[in-house]
Coordinates of C-alpha atoms and ligand atoms in Angstrom, one line a residue:
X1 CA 130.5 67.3 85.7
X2 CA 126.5 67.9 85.7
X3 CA 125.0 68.1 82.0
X4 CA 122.5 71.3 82.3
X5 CA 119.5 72.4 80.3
X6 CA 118.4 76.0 80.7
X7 CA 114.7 76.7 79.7
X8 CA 114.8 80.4 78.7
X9 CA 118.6 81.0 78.4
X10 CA 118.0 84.2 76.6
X11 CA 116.1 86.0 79.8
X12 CA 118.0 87.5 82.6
X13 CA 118.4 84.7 85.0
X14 CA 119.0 82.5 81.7
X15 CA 121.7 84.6 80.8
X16 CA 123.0 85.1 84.9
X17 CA 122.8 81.4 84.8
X18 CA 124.4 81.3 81.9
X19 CA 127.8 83.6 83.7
X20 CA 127.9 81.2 86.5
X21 CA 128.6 78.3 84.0
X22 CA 131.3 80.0 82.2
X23 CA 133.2 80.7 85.6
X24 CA 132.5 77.1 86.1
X25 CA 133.6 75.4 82.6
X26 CA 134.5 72.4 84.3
X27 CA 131.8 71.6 86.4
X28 CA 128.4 72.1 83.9
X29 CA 128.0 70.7 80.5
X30 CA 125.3 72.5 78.6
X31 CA 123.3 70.1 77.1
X32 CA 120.5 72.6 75.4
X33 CA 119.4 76.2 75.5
X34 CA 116.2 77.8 74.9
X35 CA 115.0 81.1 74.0
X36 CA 111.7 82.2 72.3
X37 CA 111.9 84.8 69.2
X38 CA 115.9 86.5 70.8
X39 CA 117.8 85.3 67.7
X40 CA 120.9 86.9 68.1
X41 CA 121.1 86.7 72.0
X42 CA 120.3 82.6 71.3
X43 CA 122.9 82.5 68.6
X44 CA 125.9 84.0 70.4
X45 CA 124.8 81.7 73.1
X46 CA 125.3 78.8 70.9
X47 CA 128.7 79.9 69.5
X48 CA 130.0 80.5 73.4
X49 CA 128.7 77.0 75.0
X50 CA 127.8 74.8 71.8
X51 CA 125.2 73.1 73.4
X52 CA 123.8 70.1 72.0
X53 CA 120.3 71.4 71.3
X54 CA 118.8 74.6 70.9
X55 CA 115.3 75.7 71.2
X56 CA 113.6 78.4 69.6
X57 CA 110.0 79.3 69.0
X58 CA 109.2 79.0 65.1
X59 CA 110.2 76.5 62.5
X60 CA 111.3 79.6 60.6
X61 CA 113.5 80.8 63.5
X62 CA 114.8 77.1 63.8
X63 CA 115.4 76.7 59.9
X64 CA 117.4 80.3 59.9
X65 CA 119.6 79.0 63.3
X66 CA 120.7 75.8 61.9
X67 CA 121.8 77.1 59.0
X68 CA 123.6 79.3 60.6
X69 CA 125.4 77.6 63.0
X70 CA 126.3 74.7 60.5
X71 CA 127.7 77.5 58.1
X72 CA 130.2 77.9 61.2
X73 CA 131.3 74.6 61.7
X74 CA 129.2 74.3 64.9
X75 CA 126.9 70.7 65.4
X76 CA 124.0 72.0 67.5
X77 CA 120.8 70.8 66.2
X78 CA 118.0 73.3 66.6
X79 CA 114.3 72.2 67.2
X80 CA 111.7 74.6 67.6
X81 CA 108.1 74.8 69.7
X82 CA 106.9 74.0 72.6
X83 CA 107.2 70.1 72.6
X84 CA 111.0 70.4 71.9
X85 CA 110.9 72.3 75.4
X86 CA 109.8 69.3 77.2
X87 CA 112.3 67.2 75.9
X88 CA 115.4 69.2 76.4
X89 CA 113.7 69.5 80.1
X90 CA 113.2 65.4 80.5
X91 CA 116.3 63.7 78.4
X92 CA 118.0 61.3 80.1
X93 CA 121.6 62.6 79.5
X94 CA 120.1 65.9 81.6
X95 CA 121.1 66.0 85.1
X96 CA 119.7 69.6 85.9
X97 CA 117.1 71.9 84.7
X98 CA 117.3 75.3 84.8
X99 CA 113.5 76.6 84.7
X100 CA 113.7 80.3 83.9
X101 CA 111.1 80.7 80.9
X102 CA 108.2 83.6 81.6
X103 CA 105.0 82.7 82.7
X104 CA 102.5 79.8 82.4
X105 CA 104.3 79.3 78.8
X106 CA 106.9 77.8 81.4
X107 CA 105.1 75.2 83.3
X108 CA 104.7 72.4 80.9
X109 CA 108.3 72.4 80.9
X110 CA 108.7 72.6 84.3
X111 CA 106.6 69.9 85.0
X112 CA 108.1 67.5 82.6
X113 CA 111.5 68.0 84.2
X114 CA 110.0 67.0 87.9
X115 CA 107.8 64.2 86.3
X116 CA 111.2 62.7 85.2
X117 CA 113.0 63.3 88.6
X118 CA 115.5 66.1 87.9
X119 CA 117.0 68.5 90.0
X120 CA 115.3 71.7 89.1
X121 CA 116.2 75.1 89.6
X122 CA 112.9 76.9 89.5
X123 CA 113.0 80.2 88.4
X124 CA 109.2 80.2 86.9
X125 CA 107.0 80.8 89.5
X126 CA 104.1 80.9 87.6
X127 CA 104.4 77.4 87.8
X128 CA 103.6 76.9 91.3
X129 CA 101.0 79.7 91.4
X130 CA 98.9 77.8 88.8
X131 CA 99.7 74.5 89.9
X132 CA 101.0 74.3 93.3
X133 CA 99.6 71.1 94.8
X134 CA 99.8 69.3 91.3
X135 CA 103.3 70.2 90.9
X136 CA 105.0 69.1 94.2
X137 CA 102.8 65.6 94.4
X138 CA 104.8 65.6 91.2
X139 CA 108.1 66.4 93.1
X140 CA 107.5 63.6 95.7
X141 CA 106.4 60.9 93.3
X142 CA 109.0 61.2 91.1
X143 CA 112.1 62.0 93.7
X144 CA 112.8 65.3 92.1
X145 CA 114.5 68.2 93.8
X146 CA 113.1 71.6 93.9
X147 CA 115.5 74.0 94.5
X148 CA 113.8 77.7 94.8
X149 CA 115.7 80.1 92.2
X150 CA 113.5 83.1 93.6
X151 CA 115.8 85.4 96.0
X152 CA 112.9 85.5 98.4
X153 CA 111.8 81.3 98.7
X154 CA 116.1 80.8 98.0
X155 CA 116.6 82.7 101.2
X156 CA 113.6 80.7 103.0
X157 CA 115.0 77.8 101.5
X158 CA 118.4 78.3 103.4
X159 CA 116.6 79.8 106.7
X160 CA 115.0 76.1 107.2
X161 CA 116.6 73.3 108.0
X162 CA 115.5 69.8 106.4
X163 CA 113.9 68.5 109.7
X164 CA 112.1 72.2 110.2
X165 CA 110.2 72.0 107.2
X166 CA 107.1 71.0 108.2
X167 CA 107.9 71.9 111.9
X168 CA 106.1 73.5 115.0
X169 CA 108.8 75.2 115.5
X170 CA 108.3 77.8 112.4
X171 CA 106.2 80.5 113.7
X172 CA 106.4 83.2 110.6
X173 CA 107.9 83.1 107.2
X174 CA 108.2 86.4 106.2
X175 CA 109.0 87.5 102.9
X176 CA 110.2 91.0 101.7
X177 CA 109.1 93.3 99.3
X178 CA 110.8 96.0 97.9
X179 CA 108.0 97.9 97.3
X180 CA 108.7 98.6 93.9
X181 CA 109.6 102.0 92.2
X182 CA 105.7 104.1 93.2
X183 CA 106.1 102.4 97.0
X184 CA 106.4 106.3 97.7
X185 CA 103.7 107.8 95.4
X186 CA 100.0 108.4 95.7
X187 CA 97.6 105.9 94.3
X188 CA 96.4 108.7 91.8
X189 CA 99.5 109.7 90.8
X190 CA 99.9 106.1 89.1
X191 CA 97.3 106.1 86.4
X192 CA 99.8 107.6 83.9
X193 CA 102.5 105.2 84.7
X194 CA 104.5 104.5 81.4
X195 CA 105.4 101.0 80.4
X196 CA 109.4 102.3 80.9
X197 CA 108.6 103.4 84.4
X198 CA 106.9 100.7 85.7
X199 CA 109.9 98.7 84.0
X200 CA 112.9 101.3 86.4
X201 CA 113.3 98.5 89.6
X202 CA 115.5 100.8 92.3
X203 CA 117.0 97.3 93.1
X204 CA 116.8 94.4 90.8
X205 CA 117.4 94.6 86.6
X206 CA 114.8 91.4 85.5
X207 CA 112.6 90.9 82.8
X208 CA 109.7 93.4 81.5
X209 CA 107.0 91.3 83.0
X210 CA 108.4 90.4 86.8
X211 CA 109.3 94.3 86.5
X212 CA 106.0 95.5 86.1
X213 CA 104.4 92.6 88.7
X214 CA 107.1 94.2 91.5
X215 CA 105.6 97.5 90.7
X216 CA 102.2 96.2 91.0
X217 CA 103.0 94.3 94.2
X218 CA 101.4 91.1 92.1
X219 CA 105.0 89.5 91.8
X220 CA 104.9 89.4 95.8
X221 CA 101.8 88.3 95.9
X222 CA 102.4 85.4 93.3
X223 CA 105.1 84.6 95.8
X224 CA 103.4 84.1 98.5
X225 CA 101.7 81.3 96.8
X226 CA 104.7 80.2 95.7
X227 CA 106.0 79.8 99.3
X228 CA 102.7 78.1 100.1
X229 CA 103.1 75.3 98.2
X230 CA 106.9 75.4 97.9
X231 CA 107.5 75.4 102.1
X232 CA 103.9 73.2 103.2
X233 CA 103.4 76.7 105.6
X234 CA 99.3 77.3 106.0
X235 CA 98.4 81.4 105.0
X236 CA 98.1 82.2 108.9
X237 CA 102.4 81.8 109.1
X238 CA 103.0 83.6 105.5
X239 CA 104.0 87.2 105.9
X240 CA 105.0 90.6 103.5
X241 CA 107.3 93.2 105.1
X242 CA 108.7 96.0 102.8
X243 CA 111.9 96.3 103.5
X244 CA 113.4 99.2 100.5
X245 CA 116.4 98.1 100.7
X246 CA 116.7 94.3 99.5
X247 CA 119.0 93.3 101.4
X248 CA 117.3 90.9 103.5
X249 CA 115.9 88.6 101.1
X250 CA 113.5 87.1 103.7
X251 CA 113.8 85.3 106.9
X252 CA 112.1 82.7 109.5
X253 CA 110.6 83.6 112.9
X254 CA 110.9 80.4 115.0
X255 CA 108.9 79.8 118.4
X256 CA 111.0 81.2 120.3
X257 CA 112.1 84.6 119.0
X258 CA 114.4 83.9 116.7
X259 CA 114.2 85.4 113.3
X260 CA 117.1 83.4 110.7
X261 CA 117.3 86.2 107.6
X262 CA 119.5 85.5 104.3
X263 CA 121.0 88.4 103.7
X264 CA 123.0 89.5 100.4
X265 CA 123.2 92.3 97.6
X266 CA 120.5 91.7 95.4
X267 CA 121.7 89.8 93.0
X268 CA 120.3 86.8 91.6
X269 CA 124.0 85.5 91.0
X270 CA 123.6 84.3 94.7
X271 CA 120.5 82.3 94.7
X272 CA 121.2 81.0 91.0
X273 CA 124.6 80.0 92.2
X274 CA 123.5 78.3 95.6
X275 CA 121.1 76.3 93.5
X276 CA 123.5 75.2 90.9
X277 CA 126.1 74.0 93.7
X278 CA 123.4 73.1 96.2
X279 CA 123.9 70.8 98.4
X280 CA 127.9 72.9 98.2
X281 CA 128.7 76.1 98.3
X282 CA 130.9 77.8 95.5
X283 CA 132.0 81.4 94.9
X284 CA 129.9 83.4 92.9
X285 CA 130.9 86.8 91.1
X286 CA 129.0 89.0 93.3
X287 CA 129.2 92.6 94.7
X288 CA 130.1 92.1 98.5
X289 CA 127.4 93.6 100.9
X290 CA 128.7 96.7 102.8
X291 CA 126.8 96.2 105.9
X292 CA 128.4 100.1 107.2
X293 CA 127.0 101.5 104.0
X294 CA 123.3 100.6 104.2
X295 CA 120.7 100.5 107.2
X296 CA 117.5 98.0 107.3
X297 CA 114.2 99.5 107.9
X298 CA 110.9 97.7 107.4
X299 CA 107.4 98.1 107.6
X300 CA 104.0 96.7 107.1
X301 CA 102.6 95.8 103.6
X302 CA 99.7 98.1 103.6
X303 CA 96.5 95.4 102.0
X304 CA 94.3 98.7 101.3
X305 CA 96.8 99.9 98.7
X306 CA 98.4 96.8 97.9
X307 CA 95.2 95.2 96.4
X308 CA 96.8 92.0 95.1
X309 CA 98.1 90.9 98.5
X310 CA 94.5 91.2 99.9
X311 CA 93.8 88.9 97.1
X312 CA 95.7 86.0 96.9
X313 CA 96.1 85.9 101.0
X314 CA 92.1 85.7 100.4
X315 CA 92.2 83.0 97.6
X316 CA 94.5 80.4 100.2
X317 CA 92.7 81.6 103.3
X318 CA 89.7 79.9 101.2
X319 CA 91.8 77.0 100.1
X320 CA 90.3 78.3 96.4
X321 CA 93.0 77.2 94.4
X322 CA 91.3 77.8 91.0
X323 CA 91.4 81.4 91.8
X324 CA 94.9 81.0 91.5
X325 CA 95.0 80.3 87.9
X326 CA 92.8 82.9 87.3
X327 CA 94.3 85.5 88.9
X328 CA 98.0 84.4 87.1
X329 CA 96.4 84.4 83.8
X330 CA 94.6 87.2 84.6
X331 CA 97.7 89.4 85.3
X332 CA 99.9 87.9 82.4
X333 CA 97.5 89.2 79.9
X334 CA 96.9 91.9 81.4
X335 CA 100.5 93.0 82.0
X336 CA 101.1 92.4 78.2
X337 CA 98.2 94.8 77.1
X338 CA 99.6 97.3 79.1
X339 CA 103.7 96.6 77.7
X340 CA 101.7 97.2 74.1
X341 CA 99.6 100.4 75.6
X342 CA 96.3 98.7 75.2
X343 CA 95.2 99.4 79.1
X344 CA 96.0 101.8 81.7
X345 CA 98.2 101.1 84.7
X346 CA 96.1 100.9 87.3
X347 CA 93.3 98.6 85.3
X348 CA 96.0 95.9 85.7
X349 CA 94.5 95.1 89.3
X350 CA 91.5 96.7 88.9
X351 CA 90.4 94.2 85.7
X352 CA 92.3 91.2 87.9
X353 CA 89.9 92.1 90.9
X354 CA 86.7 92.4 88.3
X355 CA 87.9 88.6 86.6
X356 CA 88.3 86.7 90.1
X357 CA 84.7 88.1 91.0
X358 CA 82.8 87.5 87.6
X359 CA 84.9 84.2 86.3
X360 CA 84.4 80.9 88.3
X361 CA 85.6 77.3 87.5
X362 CA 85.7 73.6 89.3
X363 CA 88.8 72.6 90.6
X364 CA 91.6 70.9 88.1
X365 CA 93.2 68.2 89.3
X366 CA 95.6 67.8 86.0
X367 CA 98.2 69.9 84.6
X368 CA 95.6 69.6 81.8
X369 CA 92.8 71.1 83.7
X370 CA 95.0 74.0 84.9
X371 CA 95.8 74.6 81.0
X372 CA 92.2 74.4 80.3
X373 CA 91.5 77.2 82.9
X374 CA 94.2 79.1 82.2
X375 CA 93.0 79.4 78.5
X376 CA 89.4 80.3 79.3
X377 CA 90.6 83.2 81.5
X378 CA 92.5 84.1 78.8
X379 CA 89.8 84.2 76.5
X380 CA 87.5 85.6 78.8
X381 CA 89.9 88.5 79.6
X382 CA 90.1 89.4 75.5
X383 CA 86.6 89.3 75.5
X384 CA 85.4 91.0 78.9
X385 CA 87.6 94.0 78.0
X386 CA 88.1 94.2 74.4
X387 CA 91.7 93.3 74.0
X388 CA 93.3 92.3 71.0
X389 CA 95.9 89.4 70.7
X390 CA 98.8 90.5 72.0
X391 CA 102.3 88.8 72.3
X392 CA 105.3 88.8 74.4
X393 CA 108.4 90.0 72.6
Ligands
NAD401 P1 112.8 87.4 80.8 O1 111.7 88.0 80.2 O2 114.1 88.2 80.9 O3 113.2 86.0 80.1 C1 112.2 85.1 79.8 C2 112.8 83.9 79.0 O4 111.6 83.1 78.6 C3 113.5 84.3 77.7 O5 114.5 83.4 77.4 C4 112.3 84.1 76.6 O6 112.9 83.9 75.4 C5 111.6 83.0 77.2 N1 110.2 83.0 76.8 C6 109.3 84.0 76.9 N2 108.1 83.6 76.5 C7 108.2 82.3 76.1 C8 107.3 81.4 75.5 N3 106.0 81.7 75.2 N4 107.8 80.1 75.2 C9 109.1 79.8 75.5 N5 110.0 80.6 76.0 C10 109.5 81.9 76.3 O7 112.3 86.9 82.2 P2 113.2 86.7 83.6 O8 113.2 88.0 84.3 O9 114.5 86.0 83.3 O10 112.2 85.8 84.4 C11 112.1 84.4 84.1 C12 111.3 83.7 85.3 O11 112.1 83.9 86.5 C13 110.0 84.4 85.5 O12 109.1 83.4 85.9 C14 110.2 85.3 86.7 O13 109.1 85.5 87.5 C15 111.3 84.5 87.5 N6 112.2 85.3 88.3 C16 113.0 86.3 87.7 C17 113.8 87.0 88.5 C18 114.7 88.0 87.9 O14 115.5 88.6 88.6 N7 114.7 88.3 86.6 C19 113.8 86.9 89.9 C20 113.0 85.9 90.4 C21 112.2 85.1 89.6
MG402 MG1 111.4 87.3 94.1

């Protein structure tokens, strides 16, 4: 029996999480949920796996949960805020930690589960992007285990070997992209692109803000800097092939020819469940893959039209690993102005590219300093192009 917290059990891969662990009733012990301001979702999760602690955003949230789950007999205790995060994510009774909170809200979290040597399931790649080298110096000292969550770095993940990590031997890692739902429309056909279309993945149902970052191409390119840090690969082995179909989640080119690919239907019930069972494999309630009913193209990510690949392949080619904070923060509050209709689609990379070039900052070597920075782009963002406060929902 593992004892399980799940950091943003009310998201999608909270909640696919979430269905693995009721197929599995006798294997996980839910120790604590989280979810931000999702009442209901967080309430009927508390009634279904009566976890010991809930988290939720606001004292007023917190207040209105207890009283409702005492007035049912139930004895979760609710705390609320962003410290309560870090201690359902670092108790001692917690064996694993399921990391699936949105953004850089996510990495203090995070971090606090490898400082205290959990396995963790890391969902929240913002995380690495922000604080890649901070992060896994974190892993080692501490003897934590990383297990990627992502279907892209899950698939790497399972392409190499332990002893091939840092090997020779690995001449590409190549990740796939979908290409998003515009991969076939012109450039100028995307400045009217409505929050609810950007939001239509042909492949994967996920949160608003990785769906509009797939669209974008930025969620591939905050992957690549997630498999950076993640895999110890220098930017000259990293690669982006679309590939429209997700079905090859990525793959390994070794020295001598061989490409190993992790291939699945895309659904994040695979890498969610190889990470819960990891180092074992378990059965997983997931379509099979017809291999006779699809075929497998692929083809260059064009850099000229995907502008945020040109970027971050830029930012590590430099070793500029401020730049990666900035251009995270830069897209989350950018991707929120456009979910409220405060910016245009297309100034989402255009106001990323005009931040990386105007905003400039020494390099942070503390979670701390990457908080710091991450603030002041924020800040800087509001400022530069007249945004208001705006909130995820
Ligand atoms: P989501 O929007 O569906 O869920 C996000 C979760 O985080 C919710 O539980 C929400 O309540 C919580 N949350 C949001 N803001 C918060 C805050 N400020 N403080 C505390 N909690 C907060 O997102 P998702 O699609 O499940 O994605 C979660 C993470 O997993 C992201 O980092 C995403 O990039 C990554 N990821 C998702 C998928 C996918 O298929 N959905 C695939 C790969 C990686
Ligand atoms: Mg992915």
């Amino acid at each position: 029996m593992k004892t399980i917290s799940i950091l943003g059990a009310t998201g999608s891969i909270g909640q696919n999480t979430l269905k693995i662990i009721a197929d599995n009733q006798d294997k996980f012990n839910v120790y604590a949920l989280s979810a931000h301001h999702n009442y209901d979702k967080i309430l009927e999760q508390a009634r279904n796996f009566q976890p010991k602690y809930v988290v939720i955003a606001t004292k007023a949230l917190a207040d209105k949960l207890q009283h409702a789950l005492k007035s049912e007999g139930l004895e979760t205790i609710v705390l609320f805020g962003a410290k309560a995060l870090i201690e359902i994510a670092r108790a001692d009774e917690v064996d694993i930690v399921m990391a699936a909170i949105v953004g850089m809200a996510g990495l203090e979290s995070s971090y606090a589960a490898v400082c205290a040597g959990k396995k963790v399931l890391l969902a929240n790649k913002e995380s690495l992007v922000a604080a890649g080298n901070i992060f896994m110096k974190a892993v080692k000292e501490n003897g934590a285990t990383l297990l990627p969550v992502d279907s892209e770095h899950n698939a790497i993940f399972q392409c190499l070997t332990d002893n091939q990590y840092h090997a020779k031997e690995v001449d590409k890692v190549i990740l796939t992209a979908s290409g998003g739902p515009f991969r076939n429309k012109a450039l100028s056909d995307l400045e009217s692109i409505t929050p609810d279309e950007a939001c239509n993945h042909p492949n994967w149902k996920m949160g608003r803000k990785i769906s509009v970052d797939s669209s974008t191409m930025v969620n591939k390119a905050l992957e690549v800097i997630e498999a950076y840090w993640l895999f110890n690969v220098s930017v000259d082995k990293l690669e982006v092939l679309i590939h429209p179909q997700s079905i090859v989640h990525s793959m390994v080119k070794y020295c001598d020819g061989s490409y190993i690919a992790q291939l699945g239907s895309p659904d994040m019930k695979t890498p969610i469940g190889y990470s819960l069972f990891f180092p074992e494999r378990q059965a997983v309630n997931v379509t099979p893959l017809d291999l006779c009913a699809t075929s497998l193209t692929f083809e260059k990510a064009d850099f000229i039209r995907f502008r945020a690949l040109e970027m971050v392949f830029s930012l590590l080619g430099e070793k500029d690993y401020v730049k990666s904070i900035i251009f995270n923060a830069a897209n989350e509050v950018l991707v929120e102005a456009f979910l409220a209709e405060k910016i245009q689609y297309l100034q989402i990379i255009a106001y990323i590219e005009q931040t990386l070039a105007e905003l400039h900052f020494s390099s942070a070597k503390t979670i701390e300093d990457v908080i710091e920075i991450d603030q002041k782009t924020r800040d800087f963002i509001k400022q530069r192009f007249l945004l208001d406060d705006v909130m995820y929902t």
